[in-house]
GROMACS .gro file of C-alpha atoms in nm:
model
  383
    1MET     CA    1   9.892   9.263  13.819
    2PRO     CA    2   9.910   9.071  13.492
    3PRO     CA    3  10.032   8.723  13.528
    4THR     CA    4  10.404   8.651  13.478
    5GLY     CA    5  10.523   8.672  13.119
    6ASP     CA    6  10.196   8.874  13.015
    7ASP     CA    7  10.385   9.185  12.924
    8PRO     CA    8  10.294   9.342  12.592
    9VAL     CA    9  10.656   9.467  12.522
   10GLU     CA   10  10.797   9.114  12.586
   11LEU     CA   11  10.535   8.956  12.382
   12LEU     CA   12  10.590   9.199  12.090
   13GLY     CA   13  10.955   9.122  12.095
   14ASP     CA   14  10.878   8.752  12.065
   15LEU     CA   15  10.645   8.810  11.772
   16ILE     CA   16  10.887   9.029  11.586
   17ALA     CA   17  11.152   8.763  11.620
   18ILE     CA   18  10.935   8.520  11.423
   19ASP     CA   19  10.973   8.542  11.038
   20SER     CA   20  10.628   8.568  10.895
   21VAL     CA   21  10.682   8.717  10.551
   22ASN     CA   22  10.394   8.683  10.325
   23PRO     CA   23  10.503   8.443  10.039
   24ASP     CA   24  10.242   8.588   9.794
   25LEU     CA   25  10.450   8.907   9.830
   26VAL     CA   26  10.791   8.761   9.853
   27PRO     CA   27  10.825   8.410   9.677
   28GLY     CA   28  10.970   8.180   9.936
   29GLY     CA   29  10.850   8.381  10.231
   30ALA     CA   30  10.818   8.201  10.555
   31GLY     CA   31  10.442   8.250  10.573
   32GLU     CA   32  10.225   8.240  10.893
   33ALA     CA   33  10.271   7.883  11.021
   34ALA     CA   34  10.533   7.952  11.285
   35ILE     CA   35  10.376   8.264  11.418
   36ALA     CA   36  10.025   8.107  11.413
   37GLY     CA   37  10.165   7.813  11.608
   38PHE     CA   38  10.321   8.057  11.860
   39CYS     CA   39   9.984   8.245  11.906
   40ALA     CA   40   9.791   7.924  11.934
   41ASP     CA   41  10.017   7.791  12.207
   42TRP     CA   42  10.022   8.125  12.390
   43LEU     CA   43   9.641   8.144  12.388
   44GLY     CA   44   9.582   7.776  12.458
   45ALA     CA   45   9.809   7.800  12.770
   46ARG     CA   46   9.568   8.070  12.895
   47GLY     CA   47   9.251   7.869  12.861
   48PHE     CA   48   9.123   7.984  12.522
   49ASP     CA   49   8.960   7.737  12.291
   50VAL     CA   50   9.180   7.749  11.992
   51HIS     CA   51   9.086   7.683  11.632
   52ARG     CA   52   9.327   7.655  11.342
   53LEU     CA   53   9.189   7.731  10.999
   54GLU     CA   54   9.411   7.642  10.700
   55LYS     CA   55   9.236   7.613  10.363
   56ARG     CA   56   9.560   7.701  10.201
   57PRO     CA   57   9.835   7.468  10.339
   58GLY     CA   58  10.100   7.654  10.528
   59ARG     CA   59   9.900   7.962  10.552
   60PRO     CA   60   9.696   7.915  10.874
   61SER     CA   61   9.485   8.169  11.070
   62ILE     CA   62   9.390   8.116  11.441
   63VAL     CA   63   9.067   8.190  11.611
   64ALA     CA   64   9.085   8.164  11.987
   65VAL     CA   65   8.762   8.176  12.186
   66ALA     CA   66   8.683   8.258  12.551
   67ARG     CA   67   8.330   8.147  12.599
   68GLY     CA   68   8.108   8.382  12.807
   69THR     CA   69   7.881   8.286  13.088
   70GLY     CA   70   7.580   8.384  12.863
   71GLY     CA   71   7.359   8.682  12.799
   72GLY     CA   72   7.640   8.914  12.697
   73ARG     CA   73   7.757   9.063  12.357
   74SER     CA   74   8.031   8.885  12.166
   75LEU     CA   75   8.341   9.078  12.043
   76MET     CA   76   8.610   8.986  11.792
   77LEU     CA   77   8.956   9.137  11.788
   78ASN     CA   78   9.132   9.097  11.450
   79GLY     CA   79   9.501   9.129  11.369
   80HIS     CA   80   9.713   8.995  11.093
   81LEU     CA   81  10.018   8.763  11.131
   82ASP     CA   82  10.196   8.837  10.808
   83THR     CA   83  10.449   9.110  10.727
   84VAL     CA   84  10.607   9.244  10.413
   85GLY     CA   85  10.968   9.133  10.310
   86LEU     CA   86  11.294   9.164  10.502
   87THR     CA   87  11.517   9.254  10.221
   88GLY     CA   88  11.643   9.606  10.241
   89TYR     CA   89  11.569   9.646  10.613
   90ASP     CA   90  11.835   9.846  10.793
   91GLY     CA   91  11.977   9.594  11.040
   92ASP     CA   92  11.844   9.264  11.144
   93PRO     CA   93  11.468   9.277  11.093
   94LEU     CA   94  11.407   8.981  11.320
   95ASP     CA   95  11.606   9.112  11.613
   96PRO     CA   96  11.368   9.327  11.826
   97ARG     CA   97  11.574   9.635  11.952
   98ILE     CA   98  11.451   9.871  12.215
   99HIS     CA   99  11.580  10.226  12.218
  100ASP     CA  100  11.448  10.561  12.346
  101GLY     CA  101  11.106  10.430  12.415
  102LYS     CA  102  11.059  10.250  12.085
  103ILE     CA  103  11.093   9.889  11.975
  104TYR     CA  104  11.238   9.825  11.632
  105GLY     CA  105  11.194   9.535  11.393
  106ARG     CA  106  11.003   9.423  11.089
  107GLY     CA  107  10.629   9.417  11.171
  108ALA     CA  108  10.674   9.616  11.493
  109PHE     CA  109  10.430   9.881  11.369
  110ASP     CA  110  10.242   9.689  11.101
  111MET     CA  111  10.115   9.515  11.292
  112LYS     CA  112  10.263   9.296  11.563
  113SER     CA  113  10.214   9.580  11.814
  114GLY     CA  114   9.843   9.550  11.763
  115LEU     CA  115   9.863   9.170  11.785
  116ALA     CA  116  10.052   9.173  12.104
  117ALA     CA  117   9.815   9.428  12.257
  118MET     CA  118   9.508   9.235  12.164
  119LEU     CA  119   9.648   8.909  12.304
  120ILE     CA  120   9.759   9.062  12.633
  121ALA     CA  121   9.424   9.253  12.661
  122ALA     CA  122   9.218   8.938  12.608
  123ALA     CA  123   9.413   8.753  12.871
  124ARG     CA  124   9.380   9.033  13.117
  125ALA     CA  125   9.007   9.078  13.051
  126VAL     CA  126   8.942   8.703  13.094
  127GLU     CA  127   9.134   8.698  13.409
  128ARG     CA  128   8.950   8.999  13.547
  129GLY     CA  129   8.622   8.841  13.434
  130PRO     CA  130   8.374   8.683  13.423
  131LEU     CA  131   8.259   8.785  13.075
  132ARG     CA  132   7.902   8.715  12.981
  133GLY     CA  133   7.962   8.745  12.610
  134ASP     CA  134   8.207   8.547  12.397
  135LEU     CA  135   8.552   8.693  12.321
  136LEU     CA  136   8.716   8.590  11.993
  137LEU     CA  137   9.067   8.660  11.877
  138ALA     CA  138   9.116   8.624  11.503
  139CYS     CA  139   9.490   8.614  11.433
  140VAL     CA  140   9.474   8.604  11.048
  141ALA     CA  141   9.698   8.522  10.747
  142ASP     CA  142   9.750   8.731  10.423
  143GLU     CA  143   9.614   9.072  10.503
  144GLU     CA  144   9.921   9.217  10.330
  145HIS     CA  145   9.810   9.070  10.002
  146ALA     CA  146   9.441   8.944   9.950
  147SER     CA  147   9.305   8.884  10.309
  148PHE     CA  148   9.200   8.534  10.241
  149GLY     CA  149   9.266   8.477  10.625
  150THR     CA  150   8.977   8.706  10.745
  151GLU     CA  151   8.770   8.575  10.466
  152GLU     CA  152   8.818   8.217  10.589
  153VAL     CA  153   8.756   8.325  10.958
  154LEU     CA  154   8.414   8.475  10.855
  155GLU     CA  155   8.302   8.150  10.693
  156SER     CA  156   8.293   7.995  11.039
  157PHE     CA  157   8.283   8.273  11.310
  158THR     CA  158   8.089   8.592  11.368
  159ALA     CA  159   8.037   8.831  11.657
  160ASP     CA  160   7.826   9.136  11.766
  161ALA     CA  161   8.113   9.374  11.702
  162ALA     CA  162   8.474   9.376  11.603
  163ILE     CA  163   8.805   9.585  11.656
  164VAL     CA  164   9.089   9.573  11.406
  165THR     CA  165   9.412   9.657  11.570
  166GLU     CA  166   9.600   9.784  11.268
  167PRO     CA  167   9.832  10.082  11.356
  168SER     CA  168   9.659  10.412  11.387
  169HIS     CA  169   9.872  10.626  11.631
  170LEU     CA  170   9.596  10.566  11.902
  171GLU     CA  171   9.354  10.750  11.686
  172VAL     CA  172   9.019  10.582  11.612
  173THR     CA  173   8.967  10.490  11.235
  174LEU     CA  174   8.602  10.504  11.130
  175ALA     CA  175   8.655  10.487  10.757
  176HIS     CA  176   8.908  10.369  10.494
  177LYS     CA  177   8.934  10.366  10.123
  178GLY     CA  178   8.889  10.064   9.901
  179PHE     CA  179   9.051   9.985   9.570
  180ALA     CA  180   8.987   9.830   9.234
  181TRP     CA  181   9.252   9.703   8.993
  182PHE     CA  182   9.193   9.676   8.612
  183ASP     CA  183   9.420   9.591   8.331
  184VAL     CA  184   9.360   9.811   8.021
  185ILE     CA  185   9.483   9.632   7.713
  186VAL     CA  186   9.536   9.855   7.415
  187GLU     CA  187   9.545   9.658   7.092
  188GLY     CA  188   9.779   9.728   6.808
  189ARG     CA  189   9.906   9.530   6.505
  190ALA     CA  190  10.242   9.368   6.495
  191ALA     CA  191  10.452   9.438   6.185
  192HIS     CA  192  10.806   9.492   6.083
  193GLY     CA  193  10.931   9.835   6.201
  194SER     CA  194  10.981   9.944   5.838
  195ARG     CA  195  10.613   9.896   5.748
  196PRO     CA  196  10.408  10.153   5.913
  197ASP     CA  197  10.138  10.076   5.651
  198LEU     CA  198  10.099   9.746   5.816
  199GLY     CA  199  10.164   9.808   6.190
  200ILE     CA  200   9.959   9.985   6.456
  201ASP     CA  201  10.169  10.109   6.752
  202ALA     CA  202   9.984   9.983   7.067
  203ILE     CA  203  10.224  10.181   7.291
  204ALA     CA  204  10.164  10.506   7.101
  205LYS     CA  205   9.796  10.449   7.121
  206ALA     CA  206   9.819  10.373   7.497
  207GLY     CA  207   9.976  10.719   7.536
  208HIS     CA  208   9.636  10.862   7.460
  209PHE     CA  209   9.492  10.654   7.742
  210LEU     CA  210   9.762  10.761   7.986
  211VAL     CA  211   9.687  11.137   7.909
  212ALA     CA  212   9.316  11.061   7.978
  213LEU     CA  213   9.404  10.879   8.293
  214GLU     CA  214   9.587  11.178   8.427
  215ASP     CA  215   9.289  11.395   8.337
  216TRP     CA  216   9.062  11.157   8.524
  217GLY     CA  217   9.278  11.197   8.832
  218TYR     CA  218   9.249  11.579   8.810
  219ARG     CA  219   8.874  11.545   8.794
  220LEU     CA  220   8.859  11.316   9.093
  221GLU     CA  221   9.054  11.568   9.294
  222GLN     CA  222   8.796  11.833   9.209
  223GLY     CA  223   8.499  11.594   9.289
  224PRO     CA  224   8.294  11.534   9.601
  225ALA     CA  225   8.508  11.462   9.895
  226HIS     CA  226   8.428  11.231  10.200
  227ALA     CA  227   8.472  11.405  10.535
  228LEU     CA  228   8.748  11.169  10.657
  229LEU     CA  229   8.884  11.030  10.340
  230GLY     CA  230   8.887  11.300  10.084
  231THR     CA  231   8.831  11.213   9.721
  232GLY     CA  232   8.907  10.894   9.522
  233THR     CA  233   9.220  10.869   9.334
  234VAL     CA  234   9.362  10.683   9.025
  235HIS     CA  235   9.713  10.605   8.890
  236ALA     CA  236   9.885  10.382   8.638
  237SER     CA  237  10.075  10.111   8.839
  238VAL     CA  238  10.243   9.892   8.580
  239ILE     CA  239  10.288   9.910   8.202
  240HIS     CA  240  10.389   9.632   7.958
  241GLY     CA  241  10.434   9.646   7.587
  242GLY     CA  242  10.636   9.564   7.283
  243GLU     CA  243  10.859   9.277   7.184
  244GLU     CA  244  11.181   9.430   7.026
  245ALA     CA  245  11.304   9.747   6.878
  246SER     CA  246  11.224   9.648   6.518
  247THR     CA  247  10.861   9.549   6.561
  248TYR     CA  248  10.540   9.741   6.592
  249PRO     CA  249  10.390   9.648   6.933
  250ALA     CA  250  10.070   9.433   6.906
  251SER     CA  251   9.956   9.522   7.254
  252CYS     CA  252  10.026   9.740   7.561
  253ARG     CA  253   9.888   9.641   7.898
  254ILE     CA  254   9.842   9.921   8.166
  255THR     CA  255   9.739   9.807   8.523
  256VAL     CA  256   9.536  10.090   8.671
  257GLU     CA  257   9.466  10.123   9.041
  258ARG     CA  258   9.157  10.321   9.151
  259ARG     CA  259   9.124  10.405   9.522
  260THR     CA  260   8.762  10.434   9.616
  261ILE     CA  261   8.557  10.609   9.887
  262PRO     CA  262   8.217  10.497  10.022
  263GLY     CA  263   7.968  10.517   9.736
  264GLU     CA  264   8.225  10.389   9.482
  265ASN     CA  265   8.314  10.031   9.403
  266ALA     CA  266   8.450   9.800   9.125
  267ASP     CA  267   8.128   9.852   8.922
  268THR     CA  268   8.142  10.229   8.927
  269VAL     CA  269   8.516  10.226   8.847
  270ARG     CA  270   8.458   9.985   8.544
  271ALA     CA  271   8.187  10.225   8.421
  272GLU     CA  272   8.432  10.526   8.453
  273LEU     CA  273   8.703  10.329   8.264
  274SER     CA  274   8.462  10.213   7.993
  275ALA     CA  275   8.346  10.559   7.921
  276ILE     CA  276   8.706  10.688   7.892
  277LEU     CA  277   8.799  10.402   7.655
  278GLY     CA  278   8.478  10.459   7.460
  279ASP     CA  279   8.563  10.816   7.411
  280LEU     CA  280   8.915  10.739   7.288
  281ALA     CA  281   8.775  10.484   7.047
  282ALA     CA  282   8.548  10.754   6.905
  283ARG     CA  283   8.821  11.020   6.886
  284VAL     CA  284   9.157  10.852   6.819
  285PRO     CA  285   9.194  10.675   6.479
  286GLY     CA  286   9.271  10.300   6.516
  287PHE     CA  287   9.234  10.301   6.900
  288ARG     CA  288   9.108   9.953   7.022
  289SER     CA  289   9.109   9.829   7.377
  290HIS     CA  290   8.955   9.584   7.624
  291LEU     CA  291   8.933   9.572   8.005
  292ARG     CA  292   9.042   9.282   8.230
  293PRO     CA  293   8.920   9.316   8.604
  294GLY     CA  294   9.160   9.235   8.876
  295LEU     CA  295   9.142   9.229   9.269
  296HIS     CA  296   8.899   9.477   9.422
  297ARG     CA  297   8.804   9.559   9.779
  298GLU     CA  298   8.540   9.781   9.901
  299PRO     CA  299   8.568  10.094  10.106
  300PHE     CA  300   8.459  10.100  10.470
  301GLU     CA  301   8.269  10.346  10.690
  302ALA     CA  302   8.173  10.269  11.041
  303ASP     CA  303   7.822  10.332  11.191
  304ARG     CA  304   7.906  10.605  11.443
  305ASP     CA  305   7.599  10.507  11.652
  306ALA     CA  306   7.723  10.149  11.685
  307ALA     CA  307   7.774  10.035  12.057
  308ILE     CA  308   8.133   9.931  11.989
  309VAL     CA  309   8.220  10.282  11.858
  310HIS     CA  310   8.078  10.448  12.167
  311THR     CA  311   8.250  10.188  12.391
  312VAL     CA  312   8.590  10.229  12.241
  313LEU     CA  313   8.566  10.614  12.232
  314ARG     CA  314   8.482  10.625  12.593
  315HIS     CA  315   8.775  10.398  12.707
  316ALA     CA  316   9.018  10.582  12.463
  317GLU     CA  317   8.923  10.911  12.611
  318ARG     CA  318   8.992  10.773  12.960
  319ALA     CA  319   9.326  10.635  12.860
  320LEU     CA  320   9.436  10.934  12.664
  321GLY     CA  321   9.297  11.206  12.898
  322GLN     CA  322   9.109  11.364  12.598
  323PRO     CA  323   8.875  11.257  12.329
  324PRO     CA  324   9.066  11.057  12.065
  325THR     CA  325   9.114  11.188  11.721
  326LEU     CA  326   8.880  11.046  11.460
  327ARG     CA  327   9.057  10.950  11.127
  328GLY     CA  328   9.008  10.787  10.793
  329GLU     CA  329   9.282  10.578  10.634
  330PRO     CA  330   9.388  10.587  10.271
  331PHE     CA  331   9.481  10.222  10.270
  332TRP     CA  332   9.248   9.920  10.289
  333THR     CA  333   9.197   9.699  10.599
  334ASP     CA  334   9.008   9.389  10.691
  335CYS     CA  335   8.739   9.627  10.849
  336ALA     CA  336   8.568   9.624  10.511
  337LEU     CA  337   8.521   9.243  10.523
  338LEU     CA  338   8.397   9.245  10.878
  339ASP     CA  339   8.151   9.525  10.795
  340ARG     CA  340   8.027   9.339  10.487
  341ALA     CA  341   7.965   9.035  10.705
  342GLY     CA  342   7.735   9.247  10.918
  343ILE     CA  343   7.975   9.288  11.207
  344PRO     CA  344   7.999   9.664  11.330
  345CYS     CA  345   8.362   9.738  11.369
  346LEU     CA  346   8.636  10.016  11.379
  347LEU     CA  347   9.014  10.033  11.388
  348ILE     CA  348   9.248  10.145  11.664
  349GLY     CA  349   9.616  10.061  11.697
  350ALA     CA  350   9.962  10.167  11.828
  351ASP     CA  351  10.179  10.464  11.736
  352GLY     CA  352  10.498  10.425  11.552
  353GLY     CA  353  10.628  10.448  11.196
  354GLY     CA  354  10.811  10.270  10.911
  355ALA     CA  355  10.537  10.038  10.783
  356HIS     CA  356  10.688   9.846  10.485
  357ALA     CA  357  11.002  10.067  10.519
  358ALA     CA  358  11.373  10.018  10.581
  359THR     CA  359  11.328  10.094  10.957
  360GLU     CA  360  11.009  10.011  11.141
  361TRP     CA  361  10.919  10.082  11.491
  362ALA     CA  362  10.647  10.106  11.757
  363ASP     CA  363  10.603  10.349  12.045
  364LEU     CA  364  10.613  10.152  12.372
  365ASP     CA  365  10.395  10.396  12.569
  366SER     CA  366  10.136  10.372  12.301
  367LEU     CA  367  10.144   9.989  12.323
  368HIS     CA  368  10.061  10.005  12.685
  369ARG     CA  369   9.783  10.256  12.631
  370LEU     CA  370   9.640  10.050  12.345
  371THR     CA  371   9.656   9.737  12.574
  372ASP     CA  372   9.465   9.932  12.846
  373ILE     CA  373   9.200  10.056  12.600
  374LEU     CA  374   9.143   9.710  12.466
  375THR     CA  375   9.117   9.543  12.807
  376ASP     CA  376   8.866   9.798  12.944
  377THR     CA  377   8.664   9.780  12.616
  378ILE     CA  378   8.638   9.397  12.634
  379ALA     CA  379   8.540   9.409  12.993
  380ASP     CA  380   8.280   9.671  12.926
  381PHE     CA  381   8.134   9.540  12.596
  382CYS     CA  382   8.117   9.171  12.693
  383SER     CA  383   7.994   9.226  13.042
   0.00000   0.00000   0.00000
């Protein structure tokens, strides 16, 4: 039996009750300090060697290590501490409520369920022990924005394999899309609205780009598809232009998001955009523009022959009574950073729904199953 207080549902309720809104998403958000402190105390009380990483003041990540006896493989479990905002949530987002086999609250699904499961699983596996390889728990900041938490962890820690416990409905995620953001600045010429002979309407010129962008999206839909992810996509996210009704706009800025699949990256997206803008410059009189790159993250694809993949699949099949579904995610996760650092990894998490929505919940049965899968995987992989 697990030690008293080491119940994943109880722990998940405690985590939901801690405000950990990402302040890069919501100015004034609480950040990760309180929940990081809670996790550090919880893990320290169970004998883990706890490290607090805090390059950005008030935005800590925690790495807790259970040292192995030697000669075994090391494993890192990764889960993020931050959530999206509380405004607009239906009810009290920090009051965990259990009803009909589900637990409700902000972060219940994304992803405090995975965080609770990995902490309990780690404690149980160490108690079951001994483990030959090191076990690391990375409780990271800022995944919902720029993932500087995992980046900071990887500056000081590594492992032979990793599992990210983002929600996945107990399906095994072996790939996910990346993204690249670019600002397209279409240039015009400011002039009084009565002087079309002097002005160039940047917003009207930008319309040509928007039509080309839509056509680009259609072409992507018809292009080569990844087996788990389908094709890449593109859309216009934000548009800014103009000063006032009586002035020709001097510029119009369009933020473009391109979701990428393996084989695509920020460089290939920039080349695609440059070709579109070059074509418009050649065809549309007075069309001038320039590109400004923004944040980009790489897509991810697991090595299906990696030992961690086989280990998780084996224990998931035992817990579920059938082989788990393999899936790809349209969204980005920290798996890509772990993979880029040379750490074979995959993603598996709880069932539920309402990520970033007005009502969020996690399925309690799936929470217990996930905890069992992670416990057995740790004991097997690190033995």
